[in-house]
């Protein structure tokens, strides 16, 4: 009797084990490192909602390699130490094949050594710092990727937009000497503007936080006859610069900036904002994203305010699905190789190619916003040659 | 040449706003012999009163300015009564007043941070900012001309007040020797209140112009550091010195940024302060130390 019971139990366990194994083979688990609580909760919730949308769409069309995708979200509570623990659990307990997120560079810099150790590729959504994929010594983290472009790359986009789209060949730069971000954008802008045949006729600095009067620099810029004024900065200084430039009678110079655009700048600069251009990752009015925003509104009854996070998380899933298909098997290392060899993969918001040396997107399409009628509006998409 | 003229105009317009603030500094210094670092706070108070009145009464700059002048003046008197009077009644050491004023400047700044928040606020365009051509050689804005003219009007008004009224005479006497003035029958506490009221009023004038040009935020008062440098260069305690020092500083900033390097701007400003202290510690128009002691 006892023997039978043991046998029966063994049988039950065996069946359960088989079922579990079968279930495990039927789904492809993708981890999602998201801030569902804490300061970044609004971003994290949008990301998970958007990623789920992508997973459902892909599963409805038959999944990947005949298997369903399954999203495994983990909350890192906006704290790097929780992100590290969450990554361990995803890799050890949940056996995810890849991880998407997080939406901040600091978090991804903390999890990069783990991705390398567990050999689980991770795709940062809005992690723009250079150190996310490459450490301080310039050594590549082989399992770290990102879907967004890096901060300094915006400088290249500004150069391409000014020279190729606006066809303006003289430019001035007015940048915050105390900011890493501005320094990087300026350096890339100068390098590529030169390559595209443009000429930087004035290169001037200021200190954010202490300087509020820019008329001295602007007078020099006016005398340099620059057609474009590049503002690779963050914050209210840009608004003050535009306002003071117009007051000095510089009515034709065109302002071009990076993703430092903020709605609050209208209040400071007023009409001086009109007609300025701003480079960004994505735009809510991008026609290619219209379906996504419509579905998002329908599914969650929410207008997806954190649209950059939403779009990038959504397309991260599509990129990963494409990489798994190209890898031909559900194996983390093969997926990593496929991600690394991404060439001209068509996603919704952009066409992706990855630089194998840095794991940064190459010549990625950027969105140009134009400040018009009191708000930032979609103007065009650009991709440098 | 055109560029030079443009930068000189820029410099005067910046210098005239420094002057309004520096004169307030110097006025208080000439009576109580300490640098009132809470002065930047009065400027911010004036700016916010102007901002909220404009929002409430529908862009009437005259009403808003008047309320801002009164409000900042009264706050300056209250700060003096609350924070400085108890100290100056107890001790002659002006260092304590200096420390108290630093404390008050932090208090005022943070009152605004916690109540109205750190957001940048733009005043509605109550003062015209249209570009104006100067003899076809340079461009300035109507605002700059107005700020220069207003600064001159207020400074001239102050001069008239000091040289023709009875209280003006008392203030001038007190700036030589506060104690003796008190012995001669001047009501010292009332006199000091008047001085603080005038200083607060001038700060509000500067505050309104600064917030129209550079937007309003709780840390706007930090710009008074430059005005303080100007007051020291001109000679602390001397009103003409404060004006001349401010104009020199405004010009130096603009010419450095325009012709040498925009990043050298602050090095030049504070370098001038150091040189002044080395060669002429009392500043350009400063009184001799022997008169003060």
XYZ file of C-alpha atoms in Angstrom:
678
model
C 0.000 0.000 0.000
C 2.756 2.400 0.983
C 4.732 1.422 -2.080
C 1.756 2.178 -4.288
C 1.328 5.538 -2.626
C 4.987 6.354 -3.167
C 4.768 5.235 -6.763
C 1.626 7.230 -7.262
C 3.213 10.292 -5.745
C 6.289 9.793 -7.888
C 4.017 9.512 -10.874
C 2.240 12.711 -9.979
C 5.547 14.509 -9.525
C 6.810 13.163 -12.829
C 3.717 14.383 -14.635
C 3.979 17.754 -12.915
C 7.639 17.959 -13.795
C 6.926 17.103 -17.423
C 4.108 19.631 -17.519
C 6.403 22.272 -16.034
C 9.120 21.403 -18.519
C 6.609 21.568 -21.350
C 5.319 24.932 -20.087
C 8.886 26.183 -19.795
C 9.564 25.247 -23.356
C 6.378 26.772 -24.625
C 7.144 30.282 -23.365
C 10.084 32.588 -23.733
C 10.540 34.568 -20.545
C 11.655 38.159 -20.867
C 12.536 40.070 -17.710
C 11.521 43.698 -17.358
C 13.398 45.834 -14.855
C 10.974 48.666 -14.173
C 10.410 51.248 -11.481
C 6.843 50.491 -10.421
C 7.176 52.407 -7.160
C 9.387 55.309 -6.104
C 10.305 58.516 -7.925
C 10.234 56.992 -11.380
C 7.016 55.016 -10.909
C 5.195 56.943 -13.647
C 7.897 55.989 -16.151
C 8.092 52.367 -15.018
C 4.344 51.744 -15.143
C 4.132 53.176 -18.639
C 7.012 50.941 -19.694
C 5.437 47.751 -18.365
C 2.070 48.610 -19.921
C 3.724 49.288 -23.275
C 5.903 46.168 -23.163
C 2.809 44.049 -22.337
C 1.062 45.539 -25.339
C 3.955 44.475 -27.576
C 4.031 40.957 -26.048
C 0.276 40.483 -26.612
C 0.547 41.675 -30.202
C 3.431 39.321 -30.957
C 1.700 36.367 -29.226
C -1.517 37.054 -31.139
C 0.482 36.639 -34.333
C 1.851 33.266 -33.229
C 4.708 34.264 -30.973
C 8.400 33.819 -31.701
C 9.861 30.510 -33.027
C 6.449 29.007 -32.347
C 6.564 29.951 -28.680
C 4.682 32.531 -26.676
C 6.509 35.425 -25.062
C 6.015 35.983 -21.358
C 6.922 39.262 -19.657
C 8.331 38.994 -16.121
C 8.309 42.510 -14.626
C 10.315 43.254 -11.487
C 10.042 46.456 -9.487
C 13.378 48.033 -8.615
C 11.745 50.831 -6.588
C 13.965 53.472 -8.252
C 16.948 52.130 -6.299
C 20.109 50.602 -7.821
C 20.501 48.074 -4.968
C 16.985 46.723 -5.557
C 17.705 46.594 -9.276
C 20.737 44.390 -8.626
C 18.662 41.988 -6.484
C 15.864 41.938 -9.036
C 18.297 41.119 -11.827
C 19.729 38.196 -9.797
C 16.274 36.771 -9.220
C 15.312 37.125 -12.867
C 18.466 35.320 -13.961
C 18.584 32.628 -11.244
C 14.935 31.850 -10.391
C 12.962 32.908 -13.423
C 15.616 31.932 -15.971
C 14.754 34.789 -18.280
C 16.534 34.784 -21.659
C 16.911 38.547 -21.780
C 15.991 41.645 -19.791
C 14.638 44.972 -20.947
C 14.923 48.161 -18.866
C 15.815 50.010 -16.822
C 14.967 53.493 -17.898
C 17.930 55.209 -16.240
C 21.662 55.084 -16.813
C 22.603 54.797 -13.136
C 20.534 51.620 -12.771
C 22.015 50.023 -15.880
C 25.568 50.894 -14.885
C 24.844 48.995 -11.630
C 23.403 45.912 -13.371
C 25.952 45.740 -16.229
C 28.411 43.442 -14.376
C 25.499 41.052 -13.578
C 24.355 40.891 -17.201
C 27.899 39.927 -18.154
C 28.178 37.396 -15.308
C 24.870 35.596 -15.949
C 25.296 36.019 -19.719
C 21.804 37.493 -19.984
C 21.530 40.356 -22.485
C 19.929 43.549 -21.165
C 18.459 46.378 -23.254
C 18.317 49.778 -21.569
C 15.275 51.793 -22.659
C 16.164 55.410 -21.902
C 19.727 54.913 -20.619
C 21.637 57.592 -22.501
C 24.953 57.683 -20.621
C 27.970 56.282 -22.505
C 29.020 54.160 -19.498
C 25.965 51.903 -19.782
C 27.504 49.746 -22.516
C 31.205 50.542 -22.122
C 33.044 50.863 -18.801
C 35.381 53.722 -17.792
C 38.382 52.042 -19.394
C 36.572 51.732 -22.704
C 35.988 47.962 -22.373
C 32.667 46.782 -23.800
C 30.073 45.116 -21.552
C 29.261 42.308 -24.036
C 25.708 41.737 -22.721
C 24.623 45.379 -22.396
C 22.613 47.117 -25.111
C 20.426 50.164 -25.443
C 17.610 51.117 -27.772
C 17.873 54.880 -27.280
C 20.690 56.897 -28.771
C 23.366 58.308 -26.451
C 23.482 61.913 -25.283
C 26.426 63.018 -27.420
C 24.839 61.447 -30.526
C 22.266 64.242 -30.349
C 25.133 66.530 -31.300
C 25.527 64.604 -34.550
C 21.797 64.839 -35.203
C 21.867 68.596 -34.617
C 24.738 68.857 -37.116
C 22.905 66.721 -39.685
C 19.676 68.649 -39.240
C 21.365 72.062 -39.539
C 23.533 71.177 -42.537
C 21.346 68.734 -44.483
C 17.769 69.693 -43.631
C 18.013 73.431 -42.982
C 21.004 73.774 -45.364
C 22.593 76.382 -43.100
C 26.369 76.199 -43.239
C 27.456 78.655 -40.534
C 26.664 77.980 -36.908
C 27.449 79.261 -33.449
C 27.463 77.156 -30.269
C 26.640 78.562 -26.839
C 27.114 75.862 -24.238
C 27.220 75.336 -20.492
C 30.894 74.763 -19.629
C 29.942 73.134 -16.315
C 27.864 70.324 -17.816
C 29.040 66.948 -19.100
C 25.915 66.661 -21.196
C 26.492 69.983 -22.976
C 30.190 69.204 -23.422
C 29.413 65.898 -25.147
C 26.766 67.347 -27.447
C 28.996 70.255 -28.418
C 31.973 68.014 -29.210
C 29.914 65.727 -31.457
C 28.176 68.656 -33.089
C 31.476 70.387 -33.989
C 32.989 67.170 -35.349
C 30.074 66.231 -37.589
C 29.064 69.734 -38.660
C 32.583 70.071 -40.038
C 32.213 66.733 -41.853
C 28.923 67.811 -43.379
C 30.633 70.917 -44.777
C 29.439 73.425 -42.188
C 31.568 75.958 -40.376
C 31.376 76.806 -36.677
C 31.971 80.555 -36.614
C 31.546 81.132 -32.887
C 32.057 78.769 -29.960
C 31.187 80.377 -26.627
C 30.528 79.179 -23.109
C 28.587 80.191 -20.027
C 27.974 78.808 -16.538
C 24.505 77.558 -15.786
C 23.221 78.555 -12.385
C 25.278 81.738 -12.068
C 24.987 83.440 -15.469
C 21.686 85.031 -16.365
C 22.879 87.616 -18.849
C 24.111 86.354 -22.214
C 24.102 89.547 -24.235
C 27.909 89.737 -24.376
C 28.154 86.280 -25.988
C 25.129 86.957 -28.180
C 26.652 90.184 -29.496
C 29.754 88.225 -30.556
C 27.542 85.599 -32.158
C 25.581 88.256 -33.999
C 28.814 89.712 -35.389
C 29.964 86.248 -36.483
C 27.007 86.153 -38.910
C 26.060 82.648 -37.816
C 22.778 81.422 -39.328
C 22.135 78.779 -36.682
C 22.609 79.000 -32.918
C 23.121 75.575 -31.354
C 22.037 75.277 -27.708
C 23.211 71.867 -26.445
C 22.052 72.519 -22.888
C 19.414 71.762 -20.279
C 17.250 74.166 -18.371
C 16.090 77.727 -18.313
C 19.321 79.296 -19.600
C 18.330 78.325 -23.139
C 15.056 80.184 -22.759
C 16.843 83.286 -21.491
C 19.363 83.064 -24.354
C 16.623 82.932 -26.996
C 14.752 85.806 -25.397
C 17.843 88.003 -25.126
C 18.916 87.180 -28.692
C 15.601 88.412 -30.077
C 15.872 91.535 -27.913
C 19.268 92.237 -29.462
C 17.550 92.267 -32.836
C 18.795 88.821 -33.972
C 15.532 87.999 -35.665
C 16.728 85.553 -38.337
C 19.036 83.243 -36.412
C 17.593 79.732 -35.996
C 17.824 78.010 -32.618
C 18.486 74.267 -32.575
C 18.783 72.247 -29.363
C 18.848 68.669 -28.059
C 16.340 66.945 -25.780
C 16.606 69.813 -23.289
C 13.307 71.171 -24.587
C 10.796 71.780 -21.806
C 7.305 73.261 -21.839
C 8.280 75.671 -19.050
C 10.593 77.471 -21.472
C 7.589 79.072 -23.169
C 6.801 80.976 -20.034
C 10.277 82.515 -19.978
C 11.054 82.985 -23.653
C 7.553 83.610 -24.963
C 7.446 84.291 -28.686
C 11.238 83.928 -28.954
C 10.608 80.160 -28.771
C 8.594 80.149 -31.999
C 10.370 78.379 -34.818
C 13.112 76.805 -32.711
C 13.982 73.140 -33.374
C 14.639 70.442 -30.806
C 16.049 66.951 -31.334
C 14.355 64.148 -29.405
C 14.078 60.354 -29.231
C 10.413 60.055 -30.130
C 7.373 62.269 -30.524
C 3.738 61.575 -29.673
C 2.660 62.975 -33.064
C 5.012 60.703 -35.038
C 2.678 59.124 -37.663
C 4.532 55.797 -37.345
C 3.522 55.588 -33.678
C -0.150 56.514 -34.119
C -1.383 52.895 -33.805
C 0.596 52.341 -30.637
C -0.829 55.405 -28.924
C -4.345 54.470 -30.051
C -4.029 50.935 -28.643
C -2.487 52.227 -25.457
C -5.380 54.606 -24.905
C -7.897 51.855 -25.644
C -6.280 49.242 -23.397
C -5.341 51.372 -20.393
C -7.657 54.393 -20.776
C -4.582 56.584 -20.332
C -2.929 58.923 -22.807
C 0.649 57.632 -22.281
C 2.132 60.867 -20.984
C 5.602 59.338 -20.546
C 5.614 58.619 -24.245
C 9.403 58.299 -24.620
C 9.457 55.433 -22.120
C 6.369 53.867 -23.604
C 7.603 53.840 -27.191
C 11.107 52.674 -26.335
C 9.901 49.833 -24.068
C 7.381 48.759 -26.727
C 10.014 48.677 -29.458
C 12.558 46.992 -27.147
C 10.251 43.950 -27.133
C 9.968 44.028 -30.936
C 13.730 44.333 -31.283
C 14.244 41.412 -28.914
C 11.649 39.313 -30.741
C 13.462 40.012 -34.000
C 16.813 39.051 -32.439
C 15.392 35.753 -31.073
C 13.988 34.944 -34.519
C 17.353 35.624 -36.125
C 19.174 33.614 -33.427
C 16.922 30.657 -34.345
C 16.995 29.317 -30.788
C 16.068 30.406 -27.306
C 19.566 30.822 -25.961
C 20.847 33.943 -24.218
C 24.262 33.958 -25.852
C 22.823 33.415 -29.321
C 20.327 36.235 -28.664
C 23.178 38.478 -27.558
C 25.010 37.751 -30.828
C 21.848 38.484 -32.795
C 21.340 41.801 -30.953
C 24.946 42.685 -31.663
C 24.484 41.959 -35.370
C 21.357 44.078 -35.720
C 21.541 45.741 -39.134
C 18.707 47.866 -40.509
C 16.020 46.202 -38.434
C 12.783 48.048 -38.973
C 11.078 48.910 -35.685
C 8.146 51.250 -35.208
C 9.890 54.428 -34.112
C 13.174 53.945 -35.994
C 15.334 51.611 -38.018
C 17.987 50.007 -35.818
C 21.595 49.159 -36.540
C 24.012 48.382 -33.752
C 27.677 49.275 -33.610
C 29.319 46.005 -32.454
C 32.218 47.935 -30.892
C 30.078 50.019 -28.515
C 26.599 48.401 -28.622
C 25.162 51.849 -29.302
C 22.611 52.360 -32.090
C 24.314 53.603 -35.259
C 22.914 56.483 -37.326
C 19.624 56.076 -35.520
C 16.683 58.143 -36.647
C 15.933 61.072 -34.419
C 12.795 63.142 -34.166
C 12.856 66.896 -34.688
C 10.294 68.945 -32.814
C 9.422 72.462 -33.818
C 8.248 74.970 -31.244
C 5.091 76.363 -32.784
C 1.925 78.007 -31.525
C 2.943 77.647 -27.907
C 3.956 73.969 -27.881
C 6.482 71.473 -29.199
C 5.191 69.759 -32.344
C 6.450 66.938 -34.516
C 8.402 68.406 -37.437
C 10.291 65.613 -39.153
C 12.503 62.598 -38.610
C 16.148 62.687 -39.543
C 18.793 60.075 -40.044
C 22.365 61.206 -40.655
C 24.063 59.713 -43.714
C 33.514 99.687 -33.431
C 29.847 98.764 -33.630
C 30.516 95.732 -31.520
C 32.328 97.822 -28.952
C 29.440 100.267 -28.774
C 26.984 97.384 -28.447
C 28.960 95.822 -25.620
C 29.282 99.180 -23.841
C 25.495 99.622 -24.021
C 25.011 96.073 -22.730
C 27.443 96.851 -19.919
C 25.665 100.038 -18.838
C 22.308 98.337 -18.827
C 23.615 95.503 -16.645
C 25.524 97.985 -14.449
C 22.478 100.148 -13.831
C 20.598 97.229 -12.292
C 23.630 96.362 -10.160
C 23.671 100.011 -9.063
C 20.144 99.893 -7.629
C 21.104 96.940 -5.487
C 24.578 98.189 -4.590
C 23.238 101.524 -3.377
C 20.976 99.721 -0.896
C 23.956 97.758 0.370
C 26.041 100.875 0.748
C 23.301 102.804 2.496
C 22.952 100.205 5.232
C 26.698 99.824 5.461
C 27.247 103.548 5.899
C 25.014 103.572 8.993
C 25.546 100.212 10.667
C 28.961 99.262 9.216
C 27.999 95.750 8.186
C 27.132 94.130 4.859
C 23.482 93.168 4.891
C 23.460 89.876 2.997
C 19.691 89.617 3.400
C 19.454 92.425 0.848
C 18.964 89.873 -1.942
C 15.942 88.608 -0.015
C 14.218 92.019 -0.166
C 14.760 91.976 -3.903
C 13.040 88.600 -4.184
C 10.185 89.760 -1.938
C 9.673 92.768 -4.205
C 9.709 90.543 -7.273
C 7.088 88.118 -5.921
C 4.788 90.881 -4.669
C 4.953 92.438 -8.128
C 4.294 89.062 -9.789
C 1.240 88.211 -7.697
C -0.208 91.722 -7.820
C 0.086 91.716 -11.600
C -1.794 88.427 -11.664
C -4.467 89.775 -9.301
C -5.111 93.268 -10.657
C -4.631 92.523 -14.328
C -1.243 93.753 -15.434
C -1.287 97.170 -13.847
C 2.437 97.758 -13.436
C 1.976 100.975 -11.420
C -0.121 99.389 -8.685
C 2.097 96.306 -8.681
C 5.309 98.324 -8.430
C 3.947 100.503 -5.662
C 2.871 97.484 -3.617
C 6.217 95.801 -4.294
C 8.150 98.885 -3.117
C 6.063 99.153 0.043
C 6.129 95.420 0.731
C 9.890 95.091 0.307
C 10.504 98.253 2.327
C 8.310 97.051 5.185
C 9.897 93.580 5.121
C 13.313 95.198 5.362
C 12.178 97.173 8.403
C 10.698 94.036 9.978
C 13.901 92.064 9.382
C 15.869 94.873 11.014
C 13.505 95.009 14.001
C 13.353 91.256 14.412
C 16.870 90.106 13.643
C 19.295 93.015 13.874
C 17.939 95.335 16.550
C 18.258 92.829 19.422
C 21.863 92.230 18.380
C 22.920 95.834 17.921
C 21.387 96.748 21.284
C 23.499 94.142 22.986
C 26.847 94.434 21.280
C 29.006 96.707 19.164
C 30.531 93.827 17.207
C 29.159 94.098 13.665
C 30.287 90.565 12.846
C 27.166 89.244 14.631
C 24.976 91.414 12.433
C 26.764 90.034 9.381
C 26.103 86.466 10.502
C 22.469 87.271 11.322
C 22.027 88.757 7.840
C 23.402 85.586 6.217
C 20.890 83.607 8.270
C 18.042 85.882 7.229
C 18.981 85.582 3.571
C 18.691 81.779 3.819
C 15.411 82.086 5.747
C 13.814 84.389 3.163
C 14.970 82.259 0.230
C 13.552 79.116 1.805
C 10.269 80.712 2.781
C 9.730 81.185 -0.943
C 10.960 77.695 -1.783
C 8.433 76.070 0.574
C 5.487 78.378 -0.081
C 5.528 79.210 -3.786
C 8.039 76.586 -4.945
C 11.286 76.777 -6.885
C 9.657 77.108 -10.301
C 10.789 79.875 -12.637
C 8.124 82.477 -13.110
C 8.000 84.973 -15.904
C 6.378 88.334 -15.322
C 3.829 89.246 -17.970
C 5.299 91.610 -20.580
C 4.372 94.776 -18.705
C 7.618 96.477 -19.690
C 8.245 96.796 -23.461
C 11.137 94.667 -24.709
C 11.115 95.751 -28.365
C 14.541 96.203 -29.968
C 15.579 99.830 -30.340
C 18.295 100.968 -32.712
C 20.903 103.360 -31.307
C 21.917 105.726 -34.141
C 21.835 102.732 -36.463
C 25.059 101.487 -34.889
C 23.868 99.222 -32.141
C 20.685 97.606 -30.880
C 19.298 97.686 -27.409
C 15.868 96.947 -26.063
C 13.409 99.542 -24.852
C 13.625 97.690 -21.564
C 17.338 98.460 -21.169
C 16.855 102.156 -21.751
C 13.985 102.148 -19.304
C 15.973 100.306 -16.645
C 18.868 102.738 -17.033
C 16.508 105.731 -16.801
C 14.604 104.312 -13.819
C 17.852 103.542 -12.010
C 18.997 107.124 -12.562
C 15.627 108.535 -11.403
C 15.626 106.510 -8.205
C 19.258 107.289 -7.452
C 18.681 111.004 -8.077
C 15.593 110.825 -5.866
C 17.674 109.267 -3.126
C 20.248 112.017 -3.487
C 17.554 114.677 -3.179
C 16.126 112.923 -0.113
C 19.530 112.776 1.535
C 20.591 116.330 0.756
C 17.409 118.344 1.276
C 15.249 116.690 3.948
C 15.718 116.719 7.691
C 15.875 112.932 7.875
C 18.356 112.971 5.012
C 20.563 115.255 7.043
C 20.200 112.949 10.031
C 21.184 109.951 7.898
C 24.233 111.758 6.603
C 25.172 112.708 10.148
C 24.664 109.143 11.317
C 26.884 107.845 8.535
C 29.719 109.850 10.084
C 28.976 108.737 13.601
C 25.806 106.969 14.651
C 26.386 107.417 18.397
C 27.018 111.137 18.203
C 23.988 111.583 15.990
C 21.980 109.828 18.688
C 23.427 112.160 21.330
C 22.386 115.135 19.195
C 18.767 114.106 19.560
C 18.234 111.956 16.470
C 15.897 109.040 17.069
C 18.345 106.323 16.071
C 15.860 103.453 15.856
C 13.543 105.461 13.643
C 16.486 106.534 11.512
C 17.645 102.975 11.029
C 14.108 101.920 10.091
C 13.984 104.651 7.469
C 17.324 103.538 6.060
C 16.143 99.947 5.829
C 12.870 101.018 4.254
C 14.718 102.964 1.567
C 17.172 100.090 1.012
C 14.266 97.635 0.696
C 12.473 99.920 -1.739
C 15.546 100.216 -3.974
C 15.994 96.443 -3.794
C 12.402 96.036 -5.004
C 13.087 98.304 -7.988
C 16.086 96.103 -8.855
C 14.003 93.000 -8.170
C 11.266 93.977 -10.608
C 13.746 94.751 -13.384
C 15.717 91.581 -12.703
C 12.647 89.369 -12.682
C 11.335 90.831 -15.919
C 14.671 90.214 -17.591
C 15.864 86.988 -15.991
C 12.625 85.446 -14.620
C 11.701 85.156 -10.973
C 12.836 82.346 -8.674
C 13.719 82.110 -4.980
C 17.479 82.150 -5.638
C 17.342 85.328 -7.733
C 18.779 87.168 -4.733
C 22.148 85.499 -5.399
C 22.824 88.109 -8.065
C 23.397 90.556 -5.200
C 26.847 88.987 -4.815
C 27.838 90.903 -7.945
C 26.235 94.076 -6.588
C 28.141 93.565 -3.351
C 31.410 93.302 -5.300
C 30.447 96.511 -7.117
C 29.757 98.262 -3.803
C 33.160 97.200 -2.474
C 34.972 98.324 -5.628
C 33.222 101.684 -5.457
C 33.818 101.967 -1.743
C 31.405 100.495 0.787
C 29.348 103.213 2.392
C 29.719 105.638 -0.488
C 26.639 106.101 -2.670
C 28.383 107.610 -5.728
C 30.980 104.874 -5.294
C 28.285 102.200 -5.466
C 26.960 103.636 -8.729
C 30.372 104.032 -10.351
C 31.501 100.615 -9.110
C 28.363 99.002 -10.579
C 28.826 100.595 -13.978
C 32.509 99.600 -14.041
C 31.571 96.043 -13.102
C 28.818 95.810 -15.712
C 31.179 97.112 -18.397
C 34.022 94.822 -17.308
C 31.751 91.773 -17.447
C 30.443 92.539 -20.903
C 33.778 93.534 -22.408
C 35.512 90.469 -20.976
C 32.825 88.117 -22.205
C 32.687 89.843 -25.577
C 36.339 90.385 -26.387
C 38.423 88.033 -24.242
C 36.477 84.919 -23.290
C 33.030 84.300 -21.963
C 34.413 81.856 -19.443
C 36.788 84.471 -17.986
C 33.899 86.687 -16.938
C 33.717 85.748 -13.268
C 37.486 85.472 -12.943
C 37.763 89.095 -14.057
C 34.967 90.252 -11.745
C 36.382 88.657 -8.646
C 39.951 89.472 -9.737
C 38.926 93.131 -9.721
C 37.615 92.705 -6.197
C 40.922 91.245 -5.034
C 42.958 93.986 -6.747
C 40.759 96.695 -5.227
C 41.224 95.236 -1.785
C 44.995 95.064 -2.311
C 45.560 98.547 -3.698
C 42.701 100.608 -2.375
C 40.996 98.731 0.453
C 38.413 101.491 0.935
C 37.401 101.360 -2.727
C 37.367 104.166 -5.276
C 35.231 106.566 -3.266
C 35.641 105.076 0.175
C 36.081 107.264 3.198
C 39.344 107.073 5.040
C 39.478 104.562 7.817
C 40.447 107.284 10.285
C 37.016 108.879 9.861
C 35.280 105.623 10.602
C 37.075 104.718 13.788
